[in-house]
PDB file of C-alpha atoms in Angstrom:
ATOM      1  CA  PRO A  71      -6.870 134.296 165.455  1.00 45.00           C
ATOM      2  CA  GLU A  72      -5.551 136.764 168.001  1.00 60.00           C
ATOM      3  CA  ILE A  73      -8.269 139.157 169.184  1.00 69.00           C
ATOM      4  CA  LEU A  74      -5.809 141.407 170.995  1.00 79.00           C
ATOM      5  CA  PRO A  75      -3.382 143.575 169.055  1.00 79.00           C
ATOM      6  CA  PRO A  76       0.276 142.663 169.721  1.00 78.00           C
ATOM      7  CA  SER A  77       0.869 146.100 171.284  1.00 84.00           C
ATOM      8  CA  ALA A  78      -1.907 145.632 173.892  1.00 89.00           C
ATOM      9  CA  GLU A  79      -0.937 145.754 177.544  1.00 93.00           C
ATOM     10  CA  VAL A  80      -2.963 143.265 179.593  1.00 94.00           C
ATOM     11  CA  GLU A  81      -3.324 143.186 183.381  1.00 94.00           C
ATOM     12  CA  LYS A  82      -5.425 140.742 185.388  1.00 93.00           C
ATOM     13  CA  ILE A  83      -7.260 142.870 187.930  1.00 92.00           C
ATOM     14  CA  ALA A  84      -9.798 140.593 189.626  1.00 91.00           C
ATOM     15  CA  GLU A  85     -11.668 137.320 189.763  1.00 91.00           C
ATOM     16  CA  ALA A  86     -15.416 136.802 189.894  1.00 88.00           C
ATOM     17  CA  SER A  87     -17.236 133.544 190.634  1.00 86.00           C
ATOM     18  CA  PHE A  88     -16.962 132.257 187.071  1.00 90.00           C
ATOM     19  CA  ALA A  89     -14.840 134.891 185.308  1.00 92.00           C
ATOM     20  CA  GLU A  90     -11.351 136.251 185.288  1.00 94.00           C
ATOM     21  CA  VAL A  91     -11.255 140.016 184.803  1.00 94.00           C
ATOM     22  CA  TYR A  92      -8.528 141.748 182.803  1.00 95.00           C
ATOM     23  CA  ARG A  93      -7.797 145.355 181.821  1.00 95.00           C
ATOM     24  CA  VAL A  94      -6.636 145.707 178.206  1.00 95.00           C
ATOM     25  CA  MET A  95      -4.859 148.936 177.266  1.00 94.00           C
ATOM     26  CA  THR A  96      -4.189 149.914 173.652  1.00 90.00           C
ATOM     27  CA  SER A  97      -3.404 153.165 171.876  1.00 87.00           C
ATOM     28  CA  ALA A  98      -7.177 153.573 171.400  1.00 87.00           C
ATOM     29  CA  GLY A  99      -7.891 153.409 175.155  1.00 90.00           C
ATOM     30  CA  SER A 100      -8.710 150.750 177.704  1.00 93.00           C
ATOM     31  CA  SER A 101     -11.376 148.093 178.112  1.00 93.00           C
ATOM     32  CA  ILE A 102     -12.194 145.439 180.645  1.00 94.00           C
ATOM     33  CA  ILE A 103     -12.620 141.851 179.519  1.00 93.00           C
ATOM     34  CA  LYS A 104     -14.297 139.087 181.465  1.00 93.00           C
ATOM     35  CA  VAL A 105     -13.088 135.646 180.410  1.00 93.00           C
ATOM     36  CA  LEU A 106     -15.498 132.790 181.136  1.00 93.00           C
ATOM     37  CA  GLN A 107     -14.714 129.177 180.278  1.00 93.00           C
ATOM     38  CA  LEU A 108     -17.670 127.275 178.857  1.00 92.00           C
ATOM     39  CA  LYS A 109     -18.618 123.674 179.626  1.00 91.00           C
ATOM     40  CA  ILE A 110     -19.177 122.092 176.238  1.00 87.00           C
ATOM     41  CA  PRO A 111     -19.539 118.482 175.003  1.00 85.00           C
ATOM     42  CA  THR A 112     -16.623 118.739 172.541  1.00 84.00           C
ATOM     43  CA  ASP A 113     -14.303 119.492 175.480  1.00 85.00           C
ATOM     44  CA  PRO A 114     -14.976 116.793 178.124  1.00 83.00           C
ATOM     45  CA  ALA A 115     -12.219 118.207 180.365  1.00 85.00           C
ATOM     46  CA  SER A 116     -14.252 121.415 180.771  1.00 87.00           C
ATOM     47  CA  SER A 117     -16.877 119.549 182.824  1.00 86.00           C
ATOM     48  CA  GLU A 118     -14.222 118.859 185.470  1.00 85.00           C
ATOM     49  CA  ILE A 119     -13.263 122.516 185.922  1.00 88.00           C
ATOM     50  CA  GLU A 120     -15.340 124.036 188.728  1.00 88.00           C
ATOM     51  CA  THR A 121     -15.106 127.581 187.349  1.00 89.00           C
ATOM     52  CA  ALA A 122     -16.389 126.585 183.897  1.00 90.00           C
ATOM     53  CA  ILE A 123     -20.003 127.560 183.268  1.00 90.00           C
ATOM     54  CA  ASN A 124     -22.831 126.161 181.147  1.00 87.00           C
ATOM     55  CA  ALA A 125     -23.471 128.240 178.046  1.00 81.00           C
ATOM     56  CA  ASP A 126     -27.216 128.341 178.805  1.00 80.00           C
ATOM     57  CA  ASP A 127     -26.490 130.222 182.035  1.00 80.00           C
ATOM     58  CA  LEU A 128     -24.758 133.036 180.155  1.00 81.00           C
ATOM     59  CA  VAL A 129     -27.633 134.113 177.951  1.00 82.00           C
ATOM     60  CA  SER A 130     -29.418 135.933 180.766  1.00 78.00           C
ATOM     61  CA  GLU A 131     -26.184 137.600 181.935  1.00 77.00           C
ATOM     62  CA  ILE A 132     -25.527 138.994 178.453  1.00 83.00           C
ATOM     63  CA  ARG A 133     -29.126 140.212 178.149  1.00 84.00           C
ATOM     64  CA  ILE A 134     -28.949 141.939 181.530  1.00 83.00           C
ATOM     65  CA  MET A 135     -25.595 143.570 180.698  1.00 83.00           C
ATOM     66  CA  ASN A 136     -26.942 144.772 177.379  1.00 84.00           C
ATOM     67  CA  VAL A 137     -29.991 146.369 179.030  1.00 87.00           C
ATOM     68  CA  LEU A 138     -28.068 147.936 181.933  1.00 88.00           C
ATOM     69  CA  THR A 139     -25.296 149.395 179.781  1.00 88.00           C
ATOM     70  CA  GLU A 140     -27.274 152.617 179.290  1.00 87.00           C
ATOM     71  CA  VAL A 141     -28.025 153.072 183.005  1.00 90.00           C
ATOM     72  CA  PRO A 142     -25.664 155.509 184.768  1.00 89.00           C
ATOM     73  CA  GLY A 143     -23.640 153.695 187.418  1.00 88.00           C
ATOM     74  CA  PHE A 144     -23.443 150.388 185.513  1.00 89.00           C
ATOM     75  CA  VAL A 145     -20.486 149.226 183.444  1.00 89.00           C
ATOM     76  CA  GLY A 146     -20.900 149.727 179.710  1.00 90.00           C
ATOM     77  CA  PHE A 147     -21.232 146.548 177.647  1.00 90.00           C
ATOM     78  CA  LYS A 148     -19.238 146.727 174.404  1.00 90.00           C
ATOM     79  CA  ASP A 149     -19.151 143.286 172.805  1.00 88.00           C
ATOM     80  CA  ALA A 150     -19.010 139.525 173.281  1.00 87.00           C
ATOM     81  CA  HIS A 151     -16.570 137.149 171.599  1.00 88.00           C
ATOM     82  CA  LEU A 152     -16.611 133.358 171.476  1.00 88.00           C
ATOM     83  CA  ILE A 153     -13.013 132.104 171.496  1.00 89.00           C
ATOM     84  CA  LYS A 154     -11.843 128.544 170.964  1.00 90.00           C
ATOM     85  CA  GLY A 155      -8.351 127.400 171.894  1.00 89.00           C
ATOM     86  CA  ARG A 156      -5.686 128.496 174.313  1.00 87.00           C
ATOM     87  CA  PHE A 157      -5.407 131.922 175.913  1.00 85.00           C
ATOM     88  CA  ALA A 158      -3.598 134.668 174.041  1.00 86.00           C
ATOM     89  CA  PRO A 159       0.024 134.867 175.280  1.00 88.00           C
ATOM     90  CA  SER A 160      -0.579 138.336 176.754  1.00 90.00           C
ATOM     91  CA  ILE A 161      -3.497 137.015 178.837  1.00 91.00           C
ATOM     92  CA  GLU A 162      -1.419 134.051 180.047  1.00 91.00           C
ATOM     93  CA  GLU A 163       1.367 136.416 181.107  1.00 91.00           C
ATOM     94  CA  ALA A 164      -1.137 138.610 182.977  1.00 92.00           C
ATOM     95  CA  TYR A 165      -2.505 135.522 184.757  1.00 93.00           C
ATOM     96  CA  TYR A 166       0.963 134.542 186.015  1.00 91.00           C
ATOM     97  CA  GLU A 167       1.791 138.118 187.057  1.00 90.00           C
ATOM     98  CA  PHE A 168      -1.480 138.305 189.005  1.00 90.00           C
ATOM     99  CA  ILE A 169      -0.844 135.164 191.061  1.00 87.00           C
ATOM    100  CA  ALA A 170       2.764 136.183 191.738  1.00 85.00           C
ATOM    101  CA  ASP A 171       1.968 139.811 192.627  1.00 64.00           C
ATOM    102  CA  ASP A 172       0.700 139.854 196.182  1.00 59.00           C
ATOM    103  CA  GLY A 173       3.738 141.493 197.782  1.00 59.00           C
ATOM    104  CA  GLU A 174       4.433 138.433 199.899  1.00 62.00           C
ATOM    105  CA  TYR A 175       6.573 135.337 199.577  1.00 62.00           C
ATOM    106  CA  GLU A 176       3.628 133.094 198.734  1.00 69.00           C
ATOM    107  CA  PRO A 177       1.815 133.282 195.388  1.00 73.00           C
ATOM    108  CA  ARG A 178      -1.696 134.753 195.414  1.00 78.00           C
ATOM    109  CA  GLU A 179      -4.421 132.136 195.635  1.00 84.00           C
ATOM    110  CA  THR A 180      -6.714 131.681 192.661  1.00 88.00           C
ATOM    111  CA  HIS A 181      -9.579 129.280 192.069  1.00 88.00           C
ATOM    112  CA  PHE A 182      -9.032 129.405 188.303  1.00 92.00           C
ATOM    113  CA  PRO A 183      -6.936 126.748 186.583  1.00 91.00           C
ATOM    114  CA  ASP A 184      -3.471 127.342 185.189  1.00 90.00           C
ATOM    115  CA  PRO A 185      -3.825 128.343 181.498  1.00 91.00           C
ATOM    116  CA  GLU A 186      -1.423 125.527 180.598  1.00 91.00           C
ATOM    117  CA  ILE A 187      -4.274 123.002 180.939  1.00 90.00           C
ATOM    118  CA  PHE A 188      -6.328 124.536 178.143  1.00 91.00           C
ATOM    119  CA  THR A 189      -6.365 122.827 174.754  1.00 88.00           C
ATOM    120  CA  ALA A 190      -7.459 123.603 171.212  1.00 89.00           C
ATOM    121  CA  GLU A 191     -10.965 122.457 172.268  1.00 89.00           C
ATOM    122  CA  SER A 192     -11.256 124.837 175.244  1.00 91.00           C
ATOM    123  CA  THR A 193     -13.974 127.408 174.594  1.00 91.00           C
ATOM    124  CA  PHE A 194     -14.363 130.811 176.232  1.00 92.00           C
ATOM    125  CA  LEU A 195     -16.820 133.650 176.186  1.00 90.00           C
ATOM    126  CA  VAL A 196     -14.997 136.978 176.387  1.00 91.00           C
ATOM    127  CA  LEU A 197     -17.175 139.924 177.378  1.00 91.00           C
ATOM    128  CA  GLU A 198     -15.743 143.323 176.515  1.00 91.00           C
ATOM    129  CA  LEU A 199     -16.812 146.081 178.892  1.00 92.00           C
ATOM    130  CA  ALA A 200     -16.037 149.748 179.368  1.00 92.00           C
ATOM    131  CA  ASP A 201     -13.250 150.465 181.834  1.00 91.00           C
ATOM    132  CA  ALA A 202     -15.046 151.634 184.987  1.00 86.00           C
ATOM    133  CA  GLY A 203     -11.912 152.473 186.987  1.00 85.00           C
ATOM    134  CA  ASP A 204     -10.196 150.827 189.919  1.00 83.00           C
ATOM    135  CA  VAL A 205     -11.146 147.567 191.584  1.00 82.00           C
ATOM    136  CA  LEU A 206     -12.941 148.611 194.771  1.00 82.00           C
ATOM    137  CA  GLU A 207     -11.260 146.003 196.988  1.00 79.00           C
ATOM    138  CA  ASP A 208      -7.865 147.451 195.999  1.00 79.00           C
ATOM    139  CA  CYS A 209      -8.824 151.030 196.945  1.00 83.00           C
ATOM    140  CA  ALA A 210      -7.813 152.415 200.306  1.00 87.00           C
ATOM    141  CA  ILE A 211     -10.866 153.770 202.100  1.00 87.00           C
ATOM    142  CA  GLU A 212      -9.558 156.600 204.249  1.00 91.00           C
ATOM    143  CA  SER A 213     -12.693 158.335 205.491  1.00 91.00           C
ATOM    144  CA  ILE A 214     -16.342 157.792 206.273  1.00 92.00           C
ATOM    145  CA  ASP A 215     -17.153 160.209 203.448  1.00 93.00           C
ATOM    146  CA  GLN A 216     -15.682 157.714 200.951  1.00 91.00           C
ATOM    147  CA  VAL A 217     -17.832 154.942 202.435  1.00 91.00           C
ATOM    148  CA  TRP A 218     -20.945 157.096 202.043  1.00 92.00           C
ATOM    149  CA  ASP A 219     -19.983 158.051 198.467  1.00 92.00           C
ATOM    150  CA  ILE A 220     -19.696 154.373 197.516  1.00 90.00           C
ATOM    151  CA  PHE A 221     -22.874 153.365 199.328  1.00 91.00           C
ATOM    152  CA  LEU A 222     -24.966 156.195 197.896  1.00 93.00           C
ATOM    153  CA  GLY A 223     -23.541 155.636 194.391  1.00 91.00           C
ATOM    154  CA  VAL A 224     -24.591 151.982 194.504  1.00 90.00           C
ATOM    155  CA  CYS A 225     -28.059 152.912 195.835  1.00 91.00           C
ATOM    156  CA  MET A 226     -28.522 155.515 193.089  1.00 93.00           C
ATOM    157  CA  ALA A 227     -27.425 153.112 190.338  1.00 91.00           C
ATOM    158  CA  LEU A 228     -29.768 150.384 191.586  1.00 90.00           C
ATOM    159  CA  SER A 229     -32.702 152.766 191.929  1.00 90.00           C
ATOM    160  CA  ARG A 230     -32.150 154.091 188.378  1.00 90.00           C
ATOM    161  CA  ALA A 231     -32.058 150.519 187.078  1.00 89.00           C
ATOM    162  CA  GLU A 232     -35.222 149.611 188.985  1.00 88.00           C
ATOM    163  CA  TYR A 233     -37.004 152.598 187.476  1.00 87.00           C
ATOM    164  CA  LEU A 234     -35.660 152.399 183.901  1.00 87.00           C
ATOM    165  CA  CYS A 235     -35.556 148.620 183.478  1.00 84.00           C
ATOM    166  CA  GLU A 236     -38.520 147.743 185.664  1.00 79.00           C
ATOM    167  CA  PHE A 237     -36.843 145.166 187.857  1.00 72.00           C
ATOM    168  CA  GLU A 238     -36.742 144.927 191.621  1.00 72.00           C
ATOM    169  CA  VAL A 239     -33.813 144.673 193.988  1.00 65.00           C
ATOM    170  CA  SER A 240     -34.925 142.635 196.976  1.00 65.00           C
ATOM    171  CA  PRO A 241     -33.386 142.535 200.448  1.00 61.00           C
ATOM    172  CA  CYS A 242     -31.519 139.416 201.535  1.00 56.00           C
ATOM    173  CA  LYS A 243     -34.293 138.348 203.896  1.00 52.00           C
ATOM    174  CA  THR A 244     -37.149 136.337 202.441  1.00 51.00           C
ATOM    175  CA  ILE A 245     -40.696 136.923 203.576  1.00 46.00           C
ATOM    176  CA  THR A 246     -43.007 133.963 203.163  1.00 48.00           C
ATOM    177  CA  VAL A 247     -46.752 134.571 203.122  1.00 45.00           C
ATOM    178  CA  TYR A 248     -49.027 131.659 204.025  1.00 46.00           C
ATOM    179  CA  PRO A 249     -52.551 132.108 202.598  1.00 48.00           C
ATOM    180  CA  THR A 250     -55.633 130.976 204.503  1.00 45.00           C
ATOM    181  CA  ASP A 251     -58.707 129.355 203.034  1.00 49.00           C
ATOM    182  CA  ASP A 252     -60.198 132.761 202.227  1.00 46.00           C
ATOM    183  CA  ASN A 253     -56.985 133.725 200.274  1.00 43.00           C
ATOM    184  CA  SER A 254     -55.872 136.327 202.812  1.00 41.00           C
ATOM    185  CA  ALA A 255     -52.469 136.260 204.450  1.00 41.00           C
ATOM    186  CA  SER A 256     -52.660 134.686 207.882  1.00 40.00           C
ATOM    187  CA  GLY A 257     -49.001 134.473 208.761  1.00 41.00           C
ATOM    188  CA  LEU A 258     -45.652 135.889 207.829  1.00 39.00           C
ATOM    189  CA  THR A 259     -42.270 134.351 208.502  1.00 41.00           C
ATOM    190  CA  ARG A 260     -38.818 135.728 207.845  1.00 41.00           C
ATOM    191  CA  GLU A 261     -36.031 133.448 206.748  1.00 43.00           C
TER     192      GLU A 261
END
């Protein structure tokens, strides 16, 4: 069954590591959908697609999205749908428009497979999210004030999430503590 109404306008706006990201506009408003292909035993071809993901790996992502949806600065999580079969025609069209629309003579590169390869056994998780606005990499940054607005907005969102959801955002560097025989730290190394 078609999950998108026939009147929906669909535009592919971005790609993540394991998801294609689309904006869906209807008379009721707009949403963002993330489409993730699942690796499943009933579809052996899915194990050969490098952007397909194990279903077990998605459980934590959905839990995190569900918790963070109430935190200001994070995208609102609306719903999740498990879809089996080929893409909806409107999503296929948006895929082809995305790869053709780079303003140059060459098609845009994508690491996601052509939707033509999907079969009736292909299985997808579609996450429906609130529309949070423009894709940052497509926005022209024209002043240092815009850079600071983005940076401070991200810092504020992360600090709210740390406080409200009791998790920690760690820096990229790892500090390793080596205990001595008396259980005190004798040495620190940074990696």
